[in-house]
Short mmCIF file of C-alpha atoms in Angstrom, two decimals:
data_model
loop_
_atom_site.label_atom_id
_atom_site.label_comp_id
_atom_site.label_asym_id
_atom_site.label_seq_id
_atom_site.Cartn_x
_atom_site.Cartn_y
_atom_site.Cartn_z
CA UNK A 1 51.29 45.06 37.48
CA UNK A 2 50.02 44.17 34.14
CA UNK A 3 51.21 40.89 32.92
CA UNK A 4 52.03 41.07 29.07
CA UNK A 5 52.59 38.04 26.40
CA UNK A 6 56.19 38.75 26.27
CA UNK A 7 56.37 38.36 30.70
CA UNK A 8 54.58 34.69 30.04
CA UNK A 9 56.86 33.58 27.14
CA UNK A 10 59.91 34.70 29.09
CA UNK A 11 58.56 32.61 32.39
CA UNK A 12 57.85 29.79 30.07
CA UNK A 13 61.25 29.48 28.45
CA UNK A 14 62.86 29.42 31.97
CA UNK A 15 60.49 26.62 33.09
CA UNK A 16 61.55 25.04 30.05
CA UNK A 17 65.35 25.45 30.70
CA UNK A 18 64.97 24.99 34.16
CA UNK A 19 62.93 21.52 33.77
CA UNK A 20 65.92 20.53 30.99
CA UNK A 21 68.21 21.35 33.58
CA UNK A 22 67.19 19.02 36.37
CA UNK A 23 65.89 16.38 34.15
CA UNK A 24 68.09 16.18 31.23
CA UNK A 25 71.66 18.22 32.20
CA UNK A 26 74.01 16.85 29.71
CA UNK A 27 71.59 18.26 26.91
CA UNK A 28 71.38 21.25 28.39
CA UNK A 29 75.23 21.60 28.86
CA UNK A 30 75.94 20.45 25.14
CA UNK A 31 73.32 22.88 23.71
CA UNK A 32 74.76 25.35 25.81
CA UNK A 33 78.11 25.09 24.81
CA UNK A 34 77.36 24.80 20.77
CA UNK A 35 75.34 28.02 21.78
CA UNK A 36 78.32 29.67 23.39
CA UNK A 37 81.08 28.19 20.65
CA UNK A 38 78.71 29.33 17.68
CA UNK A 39 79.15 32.53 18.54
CA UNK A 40 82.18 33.03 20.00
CA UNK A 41 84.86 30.63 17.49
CA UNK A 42 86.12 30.54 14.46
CA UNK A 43 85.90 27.61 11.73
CA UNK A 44 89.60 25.88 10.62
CA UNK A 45 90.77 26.56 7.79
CA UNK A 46 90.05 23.74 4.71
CA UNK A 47 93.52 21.79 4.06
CA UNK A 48 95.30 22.31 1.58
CA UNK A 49 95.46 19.58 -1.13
CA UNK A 50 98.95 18.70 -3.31
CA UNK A 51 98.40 16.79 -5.98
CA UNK A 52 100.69 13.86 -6.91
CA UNK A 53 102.61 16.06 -9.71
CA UNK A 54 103.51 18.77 -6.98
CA UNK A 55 104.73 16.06 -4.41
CA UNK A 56 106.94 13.72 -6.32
CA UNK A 57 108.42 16.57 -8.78
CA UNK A 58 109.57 18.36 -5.33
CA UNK A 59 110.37 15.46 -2.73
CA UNK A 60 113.00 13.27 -2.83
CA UNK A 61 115.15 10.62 -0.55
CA UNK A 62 117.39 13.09 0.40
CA UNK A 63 115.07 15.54 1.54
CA UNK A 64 113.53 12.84 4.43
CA UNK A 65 117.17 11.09 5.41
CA UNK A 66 117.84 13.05 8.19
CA UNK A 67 114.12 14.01 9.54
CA UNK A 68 114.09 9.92 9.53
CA UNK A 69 117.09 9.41 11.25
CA UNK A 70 115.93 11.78 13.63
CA UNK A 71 112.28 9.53 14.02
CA UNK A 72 114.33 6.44 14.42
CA UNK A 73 116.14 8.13 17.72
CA UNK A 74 112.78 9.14 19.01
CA UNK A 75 111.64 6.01 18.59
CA UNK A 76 114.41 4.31 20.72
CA UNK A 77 113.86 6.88 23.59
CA UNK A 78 110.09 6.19 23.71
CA UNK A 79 109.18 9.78 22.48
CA UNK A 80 107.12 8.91 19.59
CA UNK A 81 103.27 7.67 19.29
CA UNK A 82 102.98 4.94 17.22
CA UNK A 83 99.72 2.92 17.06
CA UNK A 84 100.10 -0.61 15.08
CA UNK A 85 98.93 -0.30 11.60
CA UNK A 86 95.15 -1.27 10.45
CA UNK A 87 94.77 -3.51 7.96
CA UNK A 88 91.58 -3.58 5.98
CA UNK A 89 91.06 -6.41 3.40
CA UNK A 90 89.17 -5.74 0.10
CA UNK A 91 87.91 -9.13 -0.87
CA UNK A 92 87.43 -9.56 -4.88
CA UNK A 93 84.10 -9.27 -5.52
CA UNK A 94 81.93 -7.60 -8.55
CA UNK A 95 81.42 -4.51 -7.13
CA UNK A 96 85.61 -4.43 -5.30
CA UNK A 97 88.65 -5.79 -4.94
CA UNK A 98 91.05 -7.63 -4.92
CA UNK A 99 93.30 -5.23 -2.56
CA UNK A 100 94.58 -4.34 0.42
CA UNK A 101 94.24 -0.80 2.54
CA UNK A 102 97.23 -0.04 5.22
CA UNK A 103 96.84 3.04 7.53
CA UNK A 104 99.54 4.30 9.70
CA UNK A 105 100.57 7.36 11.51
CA UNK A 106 102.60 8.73 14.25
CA UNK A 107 103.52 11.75 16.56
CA UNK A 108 107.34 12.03 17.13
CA UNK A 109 107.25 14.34 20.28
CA UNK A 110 108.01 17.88 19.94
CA UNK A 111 107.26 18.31 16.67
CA UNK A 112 104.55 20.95 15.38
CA UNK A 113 103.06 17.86 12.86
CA UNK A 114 101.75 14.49 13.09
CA UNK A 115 100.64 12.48 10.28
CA UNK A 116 98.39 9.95 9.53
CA UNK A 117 98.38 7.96 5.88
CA UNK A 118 96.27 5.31 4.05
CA UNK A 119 97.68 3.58 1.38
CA UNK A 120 96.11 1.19 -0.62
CA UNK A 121 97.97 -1.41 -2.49
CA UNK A 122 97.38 -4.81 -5.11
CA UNK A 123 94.47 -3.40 -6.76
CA UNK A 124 95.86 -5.19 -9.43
CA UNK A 125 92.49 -5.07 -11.59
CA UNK A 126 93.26 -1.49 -12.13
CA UNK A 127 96.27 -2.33 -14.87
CA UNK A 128 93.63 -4.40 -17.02
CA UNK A 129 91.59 -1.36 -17.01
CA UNK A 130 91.23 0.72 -20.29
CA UNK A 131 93.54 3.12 -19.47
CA UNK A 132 95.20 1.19 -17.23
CA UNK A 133 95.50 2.89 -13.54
CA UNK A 134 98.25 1.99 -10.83
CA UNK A 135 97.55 -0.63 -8.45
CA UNK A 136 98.14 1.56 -5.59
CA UNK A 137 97.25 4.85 -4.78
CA UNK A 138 97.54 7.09 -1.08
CA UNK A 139 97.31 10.48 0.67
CA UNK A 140 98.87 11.75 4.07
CA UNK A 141 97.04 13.79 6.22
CA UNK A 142 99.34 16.31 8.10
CA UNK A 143 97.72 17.85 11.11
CA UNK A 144 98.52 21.02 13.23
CA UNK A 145 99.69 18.82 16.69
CA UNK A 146 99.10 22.66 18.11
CA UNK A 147 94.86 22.79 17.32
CA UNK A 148 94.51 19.57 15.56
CA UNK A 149 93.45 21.13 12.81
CA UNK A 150 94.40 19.43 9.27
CA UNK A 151 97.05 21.38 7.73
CA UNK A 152 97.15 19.40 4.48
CA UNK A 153 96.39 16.06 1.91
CA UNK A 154 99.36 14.83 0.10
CA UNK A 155 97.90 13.18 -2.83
CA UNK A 156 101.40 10.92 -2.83
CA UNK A 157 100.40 7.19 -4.40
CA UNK A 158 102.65 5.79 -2.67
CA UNK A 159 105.73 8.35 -3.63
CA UNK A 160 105.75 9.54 -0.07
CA UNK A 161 106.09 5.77 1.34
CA UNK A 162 108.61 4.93 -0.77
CA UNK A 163 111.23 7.72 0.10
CA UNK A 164 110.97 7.32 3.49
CA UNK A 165 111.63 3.07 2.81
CA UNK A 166 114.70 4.66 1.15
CA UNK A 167 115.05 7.45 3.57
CA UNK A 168 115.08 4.34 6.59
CA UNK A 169 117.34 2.30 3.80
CA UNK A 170 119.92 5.03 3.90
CA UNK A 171 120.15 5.21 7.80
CA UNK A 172 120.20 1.51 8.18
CA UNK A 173 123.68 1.28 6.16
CA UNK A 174 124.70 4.46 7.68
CA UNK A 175 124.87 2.22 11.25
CA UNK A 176 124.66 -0.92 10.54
CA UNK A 177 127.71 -1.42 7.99
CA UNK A 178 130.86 0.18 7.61
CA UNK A 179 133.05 1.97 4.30
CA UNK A 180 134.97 -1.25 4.25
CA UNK A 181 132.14 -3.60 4.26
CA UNK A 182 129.87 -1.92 2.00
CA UNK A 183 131.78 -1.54 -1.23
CA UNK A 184 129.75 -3.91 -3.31
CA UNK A 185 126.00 -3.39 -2.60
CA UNK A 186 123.43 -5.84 -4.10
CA UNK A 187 119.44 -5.01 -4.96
CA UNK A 188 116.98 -8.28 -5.38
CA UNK A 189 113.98 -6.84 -6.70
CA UNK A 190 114.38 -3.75 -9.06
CA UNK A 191 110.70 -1.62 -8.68
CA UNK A 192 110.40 1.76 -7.06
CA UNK A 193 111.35 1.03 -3.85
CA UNK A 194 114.60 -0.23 -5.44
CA UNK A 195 115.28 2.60 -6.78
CA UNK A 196 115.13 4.98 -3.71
CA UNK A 197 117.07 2.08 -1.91
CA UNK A 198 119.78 3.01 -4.44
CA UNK A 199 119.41 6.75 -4.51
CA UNK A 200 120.11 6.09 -0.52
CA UNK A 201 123.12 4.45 -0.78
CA UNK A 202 124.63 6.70 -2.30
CA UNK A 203 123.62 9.33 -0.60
CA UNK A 204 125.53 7.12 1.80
CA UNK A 205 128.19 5.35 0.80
CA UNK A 206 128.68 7.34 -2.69
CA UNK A 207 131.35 5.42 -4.29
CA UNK A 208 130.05 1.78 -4.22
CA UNK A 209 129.44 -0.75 -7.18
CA UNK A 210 126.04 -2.11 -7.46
CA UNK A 211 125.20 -5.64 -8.50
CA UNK A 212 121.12 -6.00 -9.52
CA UNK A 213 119.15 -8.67 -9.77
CA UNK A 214 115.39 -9.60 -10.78
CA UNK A 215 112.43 -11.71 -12.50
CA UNK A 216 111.93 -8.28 -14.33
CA UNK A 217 113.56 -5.34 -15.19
CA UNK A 218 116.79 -5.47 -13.46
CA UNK A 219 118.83 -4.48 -16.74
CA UNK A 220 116.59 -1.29 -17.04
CA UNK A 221 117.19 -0.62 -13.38
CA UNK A 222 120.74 -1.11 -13.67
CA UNK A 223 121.23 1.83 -16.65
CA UNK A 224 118.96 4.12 -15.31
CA UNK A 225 120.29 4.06 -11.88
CA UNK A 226 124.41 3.88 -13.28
CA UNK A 227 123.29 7.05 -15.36
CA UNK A 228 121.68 9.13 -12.49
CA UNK A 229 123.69 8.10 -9.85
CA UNK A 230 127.32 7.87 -11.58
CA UNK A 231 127.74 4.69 -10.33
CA UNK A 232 128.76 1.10 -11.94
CA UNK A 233 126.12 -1.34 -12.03
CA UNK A 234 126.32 -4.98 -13.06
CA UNK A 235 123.29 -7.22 -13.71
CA UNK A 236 123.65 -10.72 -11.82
CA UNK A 237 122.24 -14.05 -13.62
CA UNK A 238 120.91 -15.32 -10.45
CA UNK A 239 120.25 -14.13 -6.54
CA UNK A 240 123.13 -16.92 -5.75
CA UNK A 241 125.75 -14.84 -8.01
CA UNK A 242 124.57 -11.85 -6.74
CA UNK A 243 124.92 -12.73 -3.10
CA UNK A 244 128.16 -13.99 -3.98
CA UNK A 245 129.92 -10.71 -4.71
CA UNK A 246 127.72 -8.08 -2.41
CA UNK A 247 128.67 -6.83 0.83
CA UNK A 248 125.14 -5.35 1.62
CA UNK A 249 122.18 -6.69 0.03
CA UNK A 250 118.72 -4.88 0.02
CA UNK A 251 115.55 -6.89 -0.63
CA UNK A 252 112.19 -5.37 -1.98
CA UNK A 253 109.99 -8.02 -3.14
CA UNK A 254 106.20 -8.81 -2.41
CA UNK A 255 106.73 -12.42 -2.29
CA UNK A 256 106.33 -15.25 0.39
CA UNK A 257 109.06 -17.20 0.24
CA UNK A 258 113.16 -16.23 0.85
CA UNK A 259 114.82 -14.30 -1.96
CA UNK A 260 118.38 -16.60 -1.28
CA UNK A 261 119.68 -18.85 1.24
CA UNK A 262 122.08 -18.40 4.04
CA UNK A 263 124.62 -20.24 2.67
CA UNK A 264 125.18 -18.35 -0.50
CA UNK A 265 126.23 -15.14 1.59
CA UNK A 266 129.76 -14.19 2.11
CA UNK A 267 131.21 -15.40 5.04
CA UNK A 268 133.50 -12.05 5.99
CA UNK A 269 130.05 -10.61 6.88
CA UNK A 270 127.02 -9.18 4.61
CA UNK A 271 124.56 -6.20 5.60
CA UNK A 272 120.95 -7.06 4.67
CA UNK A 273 118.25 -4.73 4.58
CA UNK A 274 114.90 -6.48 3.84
CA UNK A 275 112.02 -3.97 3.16
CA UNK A 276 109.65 -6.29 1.65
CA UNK A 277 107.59 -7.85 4.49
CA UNK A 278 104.97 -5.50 5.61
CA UNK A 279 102.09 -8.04 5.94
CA UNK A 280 101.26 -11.40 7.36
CA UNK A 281 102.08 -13.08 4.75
CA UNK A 282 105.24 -12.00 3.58
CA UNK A 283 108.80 -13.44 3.94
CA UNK A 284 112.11 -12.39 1.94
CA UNK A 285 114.97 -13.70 4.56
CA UNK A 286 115.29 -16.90 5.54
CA UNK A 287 114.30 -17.37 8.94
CA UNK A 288 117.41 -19.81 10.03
CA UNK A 289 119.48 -16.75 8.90
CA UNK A 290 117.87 -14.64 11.70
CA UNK A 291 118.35 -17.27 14.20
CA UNK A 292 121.73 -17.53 13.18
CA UNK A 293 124.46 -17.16 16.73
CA UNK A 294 126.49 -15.30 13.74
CA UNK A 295 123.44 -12.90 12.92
CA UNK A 296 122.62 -9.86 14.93
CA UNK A 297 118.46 -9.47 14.20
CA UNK A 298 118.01 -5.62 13.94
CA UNK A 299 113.52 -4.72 13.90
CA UNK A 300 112.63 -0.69 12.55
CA UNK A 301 110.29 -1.38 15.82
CA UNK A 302 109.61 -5.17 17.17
CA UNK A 303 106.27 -4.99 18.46
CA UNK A 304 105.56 -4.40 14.58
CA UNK A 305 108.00 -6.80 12.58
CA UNK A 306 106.65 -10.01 15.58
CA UNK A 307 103.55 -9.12 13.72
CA UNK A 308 104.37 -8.37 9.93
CA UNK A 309 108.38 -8.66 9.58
CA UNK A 310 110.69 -11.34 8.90
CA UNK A 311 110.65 -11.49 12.85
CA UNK A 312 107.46 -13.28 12.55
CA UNK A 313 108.24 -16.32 9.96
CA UNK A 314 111.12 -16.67 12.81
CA UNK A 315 109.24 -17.21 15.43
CA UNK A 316 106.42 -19.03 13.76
CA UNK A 317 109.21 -21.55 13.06
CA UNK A 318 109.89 -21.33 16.62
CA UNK A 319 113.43 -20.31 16.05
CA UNK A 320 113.13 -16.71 17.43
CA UNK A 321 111.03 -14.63 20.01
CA UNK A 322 110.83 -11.07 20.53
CA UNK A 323 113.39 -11.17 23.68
CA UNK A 324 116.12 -12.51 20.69
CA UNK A 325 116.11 -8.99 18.73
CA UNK A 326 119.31 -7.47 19.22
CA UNK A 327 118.34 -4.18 18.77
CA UNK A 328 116.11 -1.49 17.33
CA UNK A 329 117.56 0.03 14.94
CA UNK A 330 116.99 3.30 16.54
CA UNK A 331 119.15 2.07 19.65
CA UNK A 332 122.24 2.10 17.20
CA UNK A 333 121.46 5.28 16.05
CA UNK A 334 121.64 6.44 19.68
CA UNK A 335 124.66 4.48 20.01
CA UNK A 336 122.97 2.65 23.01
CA UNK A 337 123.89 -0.96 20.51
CA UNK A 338 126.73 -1.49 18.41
CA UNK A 339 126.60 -2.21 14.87
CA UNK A 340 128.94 -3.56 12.71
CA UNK A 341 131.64 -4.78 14.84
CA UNK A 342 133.43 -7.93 12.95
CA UNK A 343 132.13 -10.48 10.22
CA UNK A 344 128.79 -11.28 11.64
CA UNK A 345 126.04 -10.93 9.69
CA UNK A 346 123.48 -8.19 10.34
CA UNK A 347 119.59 -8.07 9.36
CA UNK A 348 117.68 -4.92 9.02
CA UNK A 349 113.84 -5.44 9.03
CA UNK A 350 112.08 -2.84 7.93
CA UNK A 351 108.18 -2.75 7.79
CA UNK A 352 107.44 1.05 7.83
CA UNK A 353 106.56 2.56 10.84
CA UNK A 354 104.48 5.48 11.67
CA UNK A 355 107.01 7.20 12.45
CA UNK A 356 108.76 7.32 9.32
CA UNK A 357 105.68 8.88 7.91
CA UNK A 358 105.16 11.37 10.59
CA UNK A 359 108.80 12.32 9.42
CA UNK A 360 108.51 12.22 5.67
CA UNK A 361 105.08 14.23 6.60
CA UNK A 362 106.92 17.30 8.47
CA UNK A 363 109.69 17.36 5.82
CA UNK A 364 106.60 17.58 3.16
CA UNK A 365 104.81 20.32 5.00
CA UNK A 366 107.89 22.14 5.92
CA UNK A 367 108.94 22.50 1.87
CA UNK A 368 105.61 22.83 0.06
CA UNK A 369 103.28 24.14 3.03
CA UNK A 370 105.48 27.67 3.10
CA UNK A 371 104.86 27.92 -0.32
CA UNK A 372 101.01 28.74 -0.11
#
């Protein structure tokens, strides 16, 4: 038999494989594999990108009310994924900062979607910038839970985030106050977050009087949100005079130090909802409220608010620990907890969890992703 060049390059290769094979068999496997999936596979799909004009001129609080309600139930019965945020600190340097990078994300079982978002807020050198530029900015990344495939990028600055804060606003009043003790609700802090706060209660509780109060730009808040709303608001000279007269008081401000003190509440019972504290360093309520034998302590999700809520001024003070929460607010939802019951005060502490944004990220992709 005549042995030909092809014959020797053929027995060469297979000594080559074949000394791969017994030397080095995870290379061999791996290049065998991206041999086999080269060839036999397709690539995804790119994701599709909305840009900020399409999301927040086609999303609003009522769109993500019940998808969060529905989250918040999960939540309670253990059926959603929710890693603890990251945290990534932009020191102020030449070249950066000052800011401050959040990503979150969740999975709520049985859902075709999960979500994961970065936000980045108090880049406060952007509004000294010539034109000035927000100080935060943020996209959500909705995946296919089916391949894992992206499905989309919600260019959403922080538009997303905020209606599902309102969305979780509107479903904390829902169960945690009552017709009768909700007639005059009260806003400290009057930004966006305000706004959807408002646009929740009355999705809500539709016939209430709001009382508004601010540093800045609570008598702007108080027309624009009377006009689109149909609803009477008054502007209150202080956080005292406004706690005075509201039944339910929601607090949205960045600050570190309580908004009002215990004492200036109504004793027949007030409903706060305190969406301010998402970091460290944050505090609205005062922690002796929380503490409070007349107080039921109500976390979005505790292992979170220990870390970043009002929960954790509490039990830095040593006032509180985590086995003092009366509930999640998802076990009220589920009825599991009761809430509203008399004249006790109730706080709601919510810090945003993942997955609120794996809801507000399903009820995105469900109304714009059919569209394409």
């Amino acid at each position: 038999m005549t042995i030909t060049r092809s014959m020797l390059r053929n027995i060469a290769t297979r000594v080559q494989r074949r000394h791969i094979l017994l030397n080095h068999p995870l290379d061999y496997l791996y290049n065998h594999a991206q041999q086999r999936s080269s060839s036999t596979t397709a690539t995804f799909p790119s994701p599709i990108l909305f840009d900020y004009q399409t999301v927040s001129q086609n999303l609003t609080v009522s769109d993500a009310i019940e998808s969060v309600e529905a989250a918040f139930s999960a939540l309670a019965r253990n059926e959603v994924d929710v890693p603890m945020p990251m945290h990534i600190g932009i020191t102020e340097t030449e070249t950066a900062g000052p800011g401050d990078c959040h990503i979150k994300g969740g999975y709520v079982e049985g859902t075709p979607t999960f979500t994961v978002k970065l936000a980045c807020v108090s880049f406060y050198n952007n509004l000294k910038l010539e034109p000035p530029l927000p100080a935060g900015s943020g996209i959500f990344i909705v995946v296919n839970a089916l391949t894992g495939a992206p499905l989309a990028v919600f260019q959403e600055n922080r538009f997303m985030t905020d209606l599902r804060t309102g969305a979780a606003g509107a479903v904390a009043l829902k169960y945690c106050s009552t017709p009768e003790h909700s007639q005059t609700i009260g806003f400290i802090g009057c930004g966006a977050i305000a706004r959807n706060m408002a646009r929740a209660a009355a999705a809500v509780r539709p016939s209430f009087q709001g009382v508004a109060f601010a540093h800045d730009g609570a008598e702007e808040f108080a027309r624009d949100m009377s006009e689109e709303l149909g609803v009477e608001f008054v502007v209150a000279g202080s956080a005292e005079d406004l706690c005075s007269q509201s039944d339910v008081i929601f607090t949205q401000t960045p600050g570190s130090e309580p908004v009002f003190e215990t004492k200036w509440l109504k004793p027949s019972g007030v409903t706060v909802i305190a969406s301010g504290s998402d970091q460290p360093t944050k505090q609205e309520i005062p922690a002796d409220l929380l503490a409070s034998p007349l107080c039921k302590y109500v976390s979005d999700l505790t292992k979170q608010t220990s870390k970043v809520g009002e929960l954790r001024s509490a039990i830095k003070e040593g006032l509180m620990t985590e086995n003092d929460v009366y509930a999640e607010l998802g076990e009220i939802v589920n009825g599991t907890k009761k809430g509203r019951e008399s004249n006790e005060h109730i706080v709601v502490d919510l810090t945003g969890t993942g997955a609120q944004d794996a809801a507000i990220g399903q009820v995105a992709w469900d109304k714009l992703g059919g569209r394409r």
